[in-house]
CSV table of C-alpha atoms in Angstrom, one decimal:
chain,number,residue,atom,x,y,z
A,6,MET,CA,14.7,-83.0,-31.9
A,7,ASN,CA,12.9,-85.7,-30.0
A,8,SER,CA,13.0,-89.0,-31.5
A,9,SER,CA,9.2,-89.5,-31.3
A,10,PHE,CA,8.6,-86.8,-33.7
A,11,GLN,CA,8.3,-87.7,-37.5
A,12,LYS,CA,8.5,-85.3,-40.4
A,13,VAL,CA,5.4,-85.5,-42.5
A,14,HIS,CA,4.2,-83.8,-45.8
A,15,TYR,CA,0.8,-81.8,-45.3
A,16,ASP,CA,-1.2,-80.4,-48.2
A,17,LYS,CA,-3.7,-77.7,-47.3
A,18,PRO,CA,-7.1,-78.6,-48.4
A,19,SER,CA,-8.5,-76.3,-51.2
A,20,ARG,CA,-11.5,-73.9,-51.0
A,21,GLY,CA,-13.3,-76.2,-53.3
A,22,TYR,CA,-13.0,-79.2,-50.9
A,23,TRP,CA,-14.3,-77.1,-48.1
A,24,LEU,CA,-17.1,-75.8,-50.4
A,25,ARG,CA,-18.0,-79.5,-51.2
A,26,GLU,CA,-18.0,-80.6,-47.5
A,27,LEU,CA,-20.1,-77.5,-46.7
A,28,PHE,CA,-22.7,-78.5,-49.4
A,29,TYR,CA,-22.9,-82.2,-48.4
A,30,SER,CA,-23.3,-81.5,-44.8
A,31,VAL,CA,-26.2,-79.0,-45.5
A,32,ILE,CA,-28.3,-81.3,-47.5
A,33,THR,CA,-28.3,-84.0,-44.7
A,34,LEU,CA,-31.0,-84.6,-42.2
A,35,ARG,CA,-28.6,-84.3,-39.4
A,36,PHE,CA,-27.8,-80.7,-40.2
A,37,PHE,CA,-31.6,-79.8,-40.0
A,38,VAL,CA,-31.9,-81.6,-36.6
A,39,GLY,CA,-28.9,-79.8,-35.4
A,40,LEU,CA,-30.2,-76.4,-36.5
A,41,VAL,CA,-33.6,-77.0,-34.8
A,42,ARG,CA,-31.7,-77.9,-31.6
A,43,LEU,CA,-29.6,-75.0,-31.7
A,44,ILE,CA,-32.4,-72.6,-32.4
A,45,GLY,CA,-34.4,-74.1,-29.6
A,46,TYR,CA,-31.4,-73.9,-27.3
A,47,TYR,CA,-30.9,-70.2,-28.1
A,48,ALA,CA,-34.6,-69.4,-27.6
A,49,VAL,CA,-34.7,-71.0,-24.2
A,50,ASN,CA,-31.5,-69.9,-22.7
A,51,CYS,CA,-31.1,-66.4,-24.3
A,52,VAL,CA,-34.4,-65.0,-25.5
A,53,ILE,CA,-37.1,-66.5,-23.0
A,54,SER,CA,-34.8,-66.1,-20.0
A,55,ARG,CA,-34.4,-62.3,-20.8
A,56,GLN,CA,-38.1,-62.0,-20.5
A,57,GLN,CA,-38.2,-63.6,-17.2
A,58,ALA,CA,-35.2,-62.2,-15.6
A,59,HIS,CA,-35.3,-58.8,-14.0
A,60,ILE,CA,-33.1,-56.6,-16.0
A,61,ASP,CA,-33.2,-52.8,-15.8
A,62,LYS,CA,-33.8,-51.0,-19.1
A,63,SER,CA,-30.7,-48.9,-18.7
A,64,SER,CA,-28.4,-52.2,-18.5
A,65,ASN,CA,-26.7,-53.9,-21.6
A,66,VAL,CA,-26.8,-57.5,-21.6
A,67,HIS,CA,-25.0,-59.1,-24.7
A,68,PRO,CA,-27.2,-61.5,-26.7
A,69,THR,CA,-24.7,-64.5,-25.9
A,70,VAL,CA,-25.4,-64.4,-22.2
A,71,ILE,CA,-27.0,-67.5,-21.0
A,72,MET,CA,-29.4,-67.4,-17.8
A,73,ARG,CA,-30.7,-70.5,-16.3
A,74,GLN,CA,-33.5,-70.0,-13.7
A,75,PRO,CA,-33.9,-66.5,-14.9
A,76,GLU,CA,-36.8,-65.8,-12.6
A,77,ARG,CA,-34.3,-65.5,-9.7
A,78,ILE,CA,-31.8,-63.5,-11.7
A,79,VAL,CA,-31.8,-59.5,-10.9
A,80,ILE,CA,-29.5,-57.2,-12.8
A,81,GLY,CA,-29.4,-53.4,-11.6
A,82,LYS,CA,-29.2,-50.0,-13.4
A,83,HIS,CA,-26.5,-49.2,-15.8
A,84,CYS,CA,-24.7,-52.6,-15.9
A,85,SER,CA,-22.7,-54.1,-18.8
A,86,ILE,CA,-22.7,-57.9,-19.0
A,87,ASN,CA,-20.2,-58.9,-21.8
A,88,HIS,CA,-20.4,-61.9,-24.2
A,89,ASN,CA,-20.7,-65.4,-23.1
A,90,ASN,CA,-21.5,-64.7,-19.4
A,91,ILE,CA,-23.4,-67.4,-17.6
A,92,PHE,CA,-25.9,-66.7,-14.8
A,93,GLN,CA,-27.0,-70.2,-13.2
A,94,ALA,CA,-29.3,-69.4,-10.3
A,95,GLY,CA,-30.1,-72.1,-7.9
A,96,LYS,CA,-32.0,-75.1,-8.6
A,97,ALA,CA,-34.9,-74.3,-6.0
A,98,CYS,CA,-34.4,-71.0,-4.2
A,99,ALA,CA,-30.9,-69.3,-4.6
A,100,SER,CA,-30.9,-66.1,-6.5
A,101,ILE,CA,-28.2,-63.9,-8.3
A,102,THR,CA,-28.4,-60.1,-7.8
A,103,LEU,CA,-26.2,-57.6,-9.4
A,104,GLY,CA,-26.4,-54.0,-8.0
A,105,ASN,CA,-26.0,-50.8,-10.0
A,106,ASN,CA,-23.0,-49.9,-12.5
A,107,VAL,CA,-21.6,-53.6,-12.4
A,108,LEU,CA,-19.2,-54.4,-15.4
A,109,THR,CA,-18.3,-58.0,-16.3
A,110,ALA,CA,-15.8,-59.1,-19.0
A,111,ALA,CA,-16.2,-61.9,-21.4
A,112,ASN,CA,-16.8,-65.6,-20.0
A,113,VAL,CA,-17.8,-64.7,-16.4
A,114,MET,CA,-19.9,-67.5,-14.7
A,115,PHE,CA,-22.1,-66.9,-11.7
A,116,ILE,CA,-23.1,-70.4,-10.2
A,117,ALA,CA,-25.5,-70.2,-7.3
A,118,TYR,CA,-25.7,-73.9,-6.7
A,119,SER,CA,-23.3,-76.9,-6.0
A,120,HIS,CA,-23.9,-80.6,-6.2
A,121,SER,CA,-24.2,-82.7,-3.1
A,122,TRP,CA,-21.5,-85.4,-2.5
A,123,ASP,CA,-22.4,-86.5,1.1
A,124,ASP,CA,-23.6,-89.9,0.4
A,125,ARG,CA,-20.8,-92.2,-1.1
A,126,THR,CA,-23.4,-95.0,-1.8
A,127,VAL,CA,-25.3,-92.7,-4.4
A,128,PRO,CA,-23.6,-91.3,-7.6
A,129,ILE,CA,-22.9,-87.5,-7.2
A,130,MET,CA,-25.1,-87.2,-10.4
A,131,ASP,CA,-28.2,-88.6,-8.4
A,132,GLN,CA,-27.8,-86.5,-5.3
A,133,ASP,CA,-29.4,-83.2,-4.3
A,134,CYS,CA,-28.0,-79.8,-4.7
A,135,TYR,CA,-26.9,-77.1,-2.4
A,136,ASP,CA,-28.3,-73.5,-3.1
A,137,ALA,CA,-26.9,-70.4,-2.0
A,138,SER,CA,-27.4,-66.9,-3.3
A,139,ILE,CA,-24.9,-64.5,-4.9
A,140,LEU,CA,-24.9,-60.8,-4.1
A,141,VAL,CA,-22.8,-58.4,-6.2
A,142,GLU,CA,-23.1,-54.9,-4.9
A,143,ASP,CA,-22.8,-51.6,-6.7
A,144,ASP,CA,-19.8,-50.5,-8.8
A,145,VAL,CA,-18.1,-53.8,-9.2
A,146,TRP,CA,-15.9,-55.0,-12.0
A,147,ILE,CA,-15.5,-58.7,-12.8
A,148,GLY,CA,-12.6,-59.7,-15.1
A,149,HIS,CA,-12.4,-62.1,-17.9
A,150,GLY,CA,-13.1,-65.8,-17.2
A,151,ALA,CA,-13.8,-65.2,-13.4
A,152,THR,CA,-16.2,-67.8,-11.6
A,153,ILE,CA,-18.3,-66.6,-8.7
A,154,LEU,CA,-19.5,-69.5,-6.6
A,155,ALA,CA,-22.5,-70.2,-4.7
A,156,GLY,CA,-23.1,-68.1,-1.4
A,157,VAL,CA,-20.6,-65.3,-2.3
A,158,LYS,CA,-21.1,-61.5,-1.6
A,159,ILE,CA,-19.0,-59.1,-3.2
A,160,GLY,CA,-18.7,-55.9,-1.7
A,161,GLN,CA,-19.3,-52.4,-3.2
A,162,GLY,CA,-16.4,-51.1,-5.6
A,163,ALA,CA,-14.7,-54.3,-5.6
A,164,ILE,CA,-12.6,-55.7,-8.5
A,165,VAL,CA,-12.3,-59.4,-9.2
A,166,ALA,CA,-9.2,-60.2,-11.5
A,167,ALA,CA,-9.3,-62.3,-14.6
A,168,GLY,CA,-9.5,-66.0,-14.2
A,169,ALA,CA,-10.2,-65.8,-10.4
A,170,VAL,CA,-12.4,-68.3,-8.7
A,171,VAL,CA,-14.2,-66.5,-5.7
A,172,ASN,CA,-15.5,-68.9,-3.2
A,173,LYS,CA,-15.5,-66.5,-0.1
A,174,ASP,CA,-17.0,-62.9,0.4
A,175,VAL,CA,-15.1,-60.1,-1.1
A,176,PRO,CA,-14.9,-56.8,1.2
A,177,PRO,CA,-15.8,-53.5,-0.3
A,178,TYR,CA,-13.1,-51.9,-2.6
A,179,ALA,CA,-10.9,-55.0,-2.5
A,180,ILE,CA,-9.0,-56.3,-5.4
A,181,VAL,CA,-8.9,-59.9,-5.5
A,182,GLY,CA,-7.4,-62.7,-7.6
A,183,GLY,CA,-6.2,-66.3,-8.0
A,184,VAL,CA,-7.7,-69.8,-7.5
A,185,PRO,CA,-9.2,-69.5,-4.9
A,186,ALA,CA,-9.3,-65.8,-4.9
A,187,LYS,CA,-7.6,-63.9,-2.3
A,188,ILE,CA,-7.3,-60.2,-1.4
A,189,LEU,CA,-4.4,-58.7,-3.3
A,190,LYS,CA,-4.8,-55.0,-2.1
A,191,PHE,CA,-7.6,-52.5,-1.7
A,192,ARG,CA,-8.6,-49.7,-4.1
A,193,ASN,CA,-7.8,-46.8,-1.7
A,194,GLU,CA,-4.3,-48.0,-1.0
C-alpha cells in the first residue's frame, strides 16, 4: 500500500441527519431563490424553446432537451431525441436541421457556433463568434455523448459512435467514431 494512504474510520450519516439537513435547507431564503432560478431556467430552455423551434408533431423530444436560439432549430418527422441533448444554434444566423427518422442517444450536443480567438490582445470571452449551420440528413443514428460541431453535414443513413466529436462532414452510410471522428467503415460493407 502506498505510504500516502491513511486508514480512517467512517460513520455513515443516519437518515435522521439527512432529514434534518433537508428540513433546514428548505426553510432558508437561499432555497427559494434557487427554486425560482431553476424554474426560470427550465421555462426558458425547455418549455418556451419547444414553442419556438420547428418540431414535427410525429417526433419525440425528451423534456430535458435544451434548445438555445430555438427559432433556428428544425427537427423532422419521426425523430427520437433522447434526454439531456443540447441544441445550440448559432449566435446570429446558423441553424441546426435534423431530417426525418433521426435517432439520438442521451447527452448528444449540437453546437453551431465557435468562439473567435483571432485577436490575442482581446480576451477570447470578449471576441465575436463564428456561426456555421449543422445539417443531419434522414435516417441517422447518433450515439451517447457525441458532439456535432459547427459547419458539419452528416449524410443520410450515417452512424456516429458514442463519444465521437464530429468536426468534418460525414458521408452517407458511413460509421464514424473517435476524437476527432474518423470513418470506421460503411454500412453496406
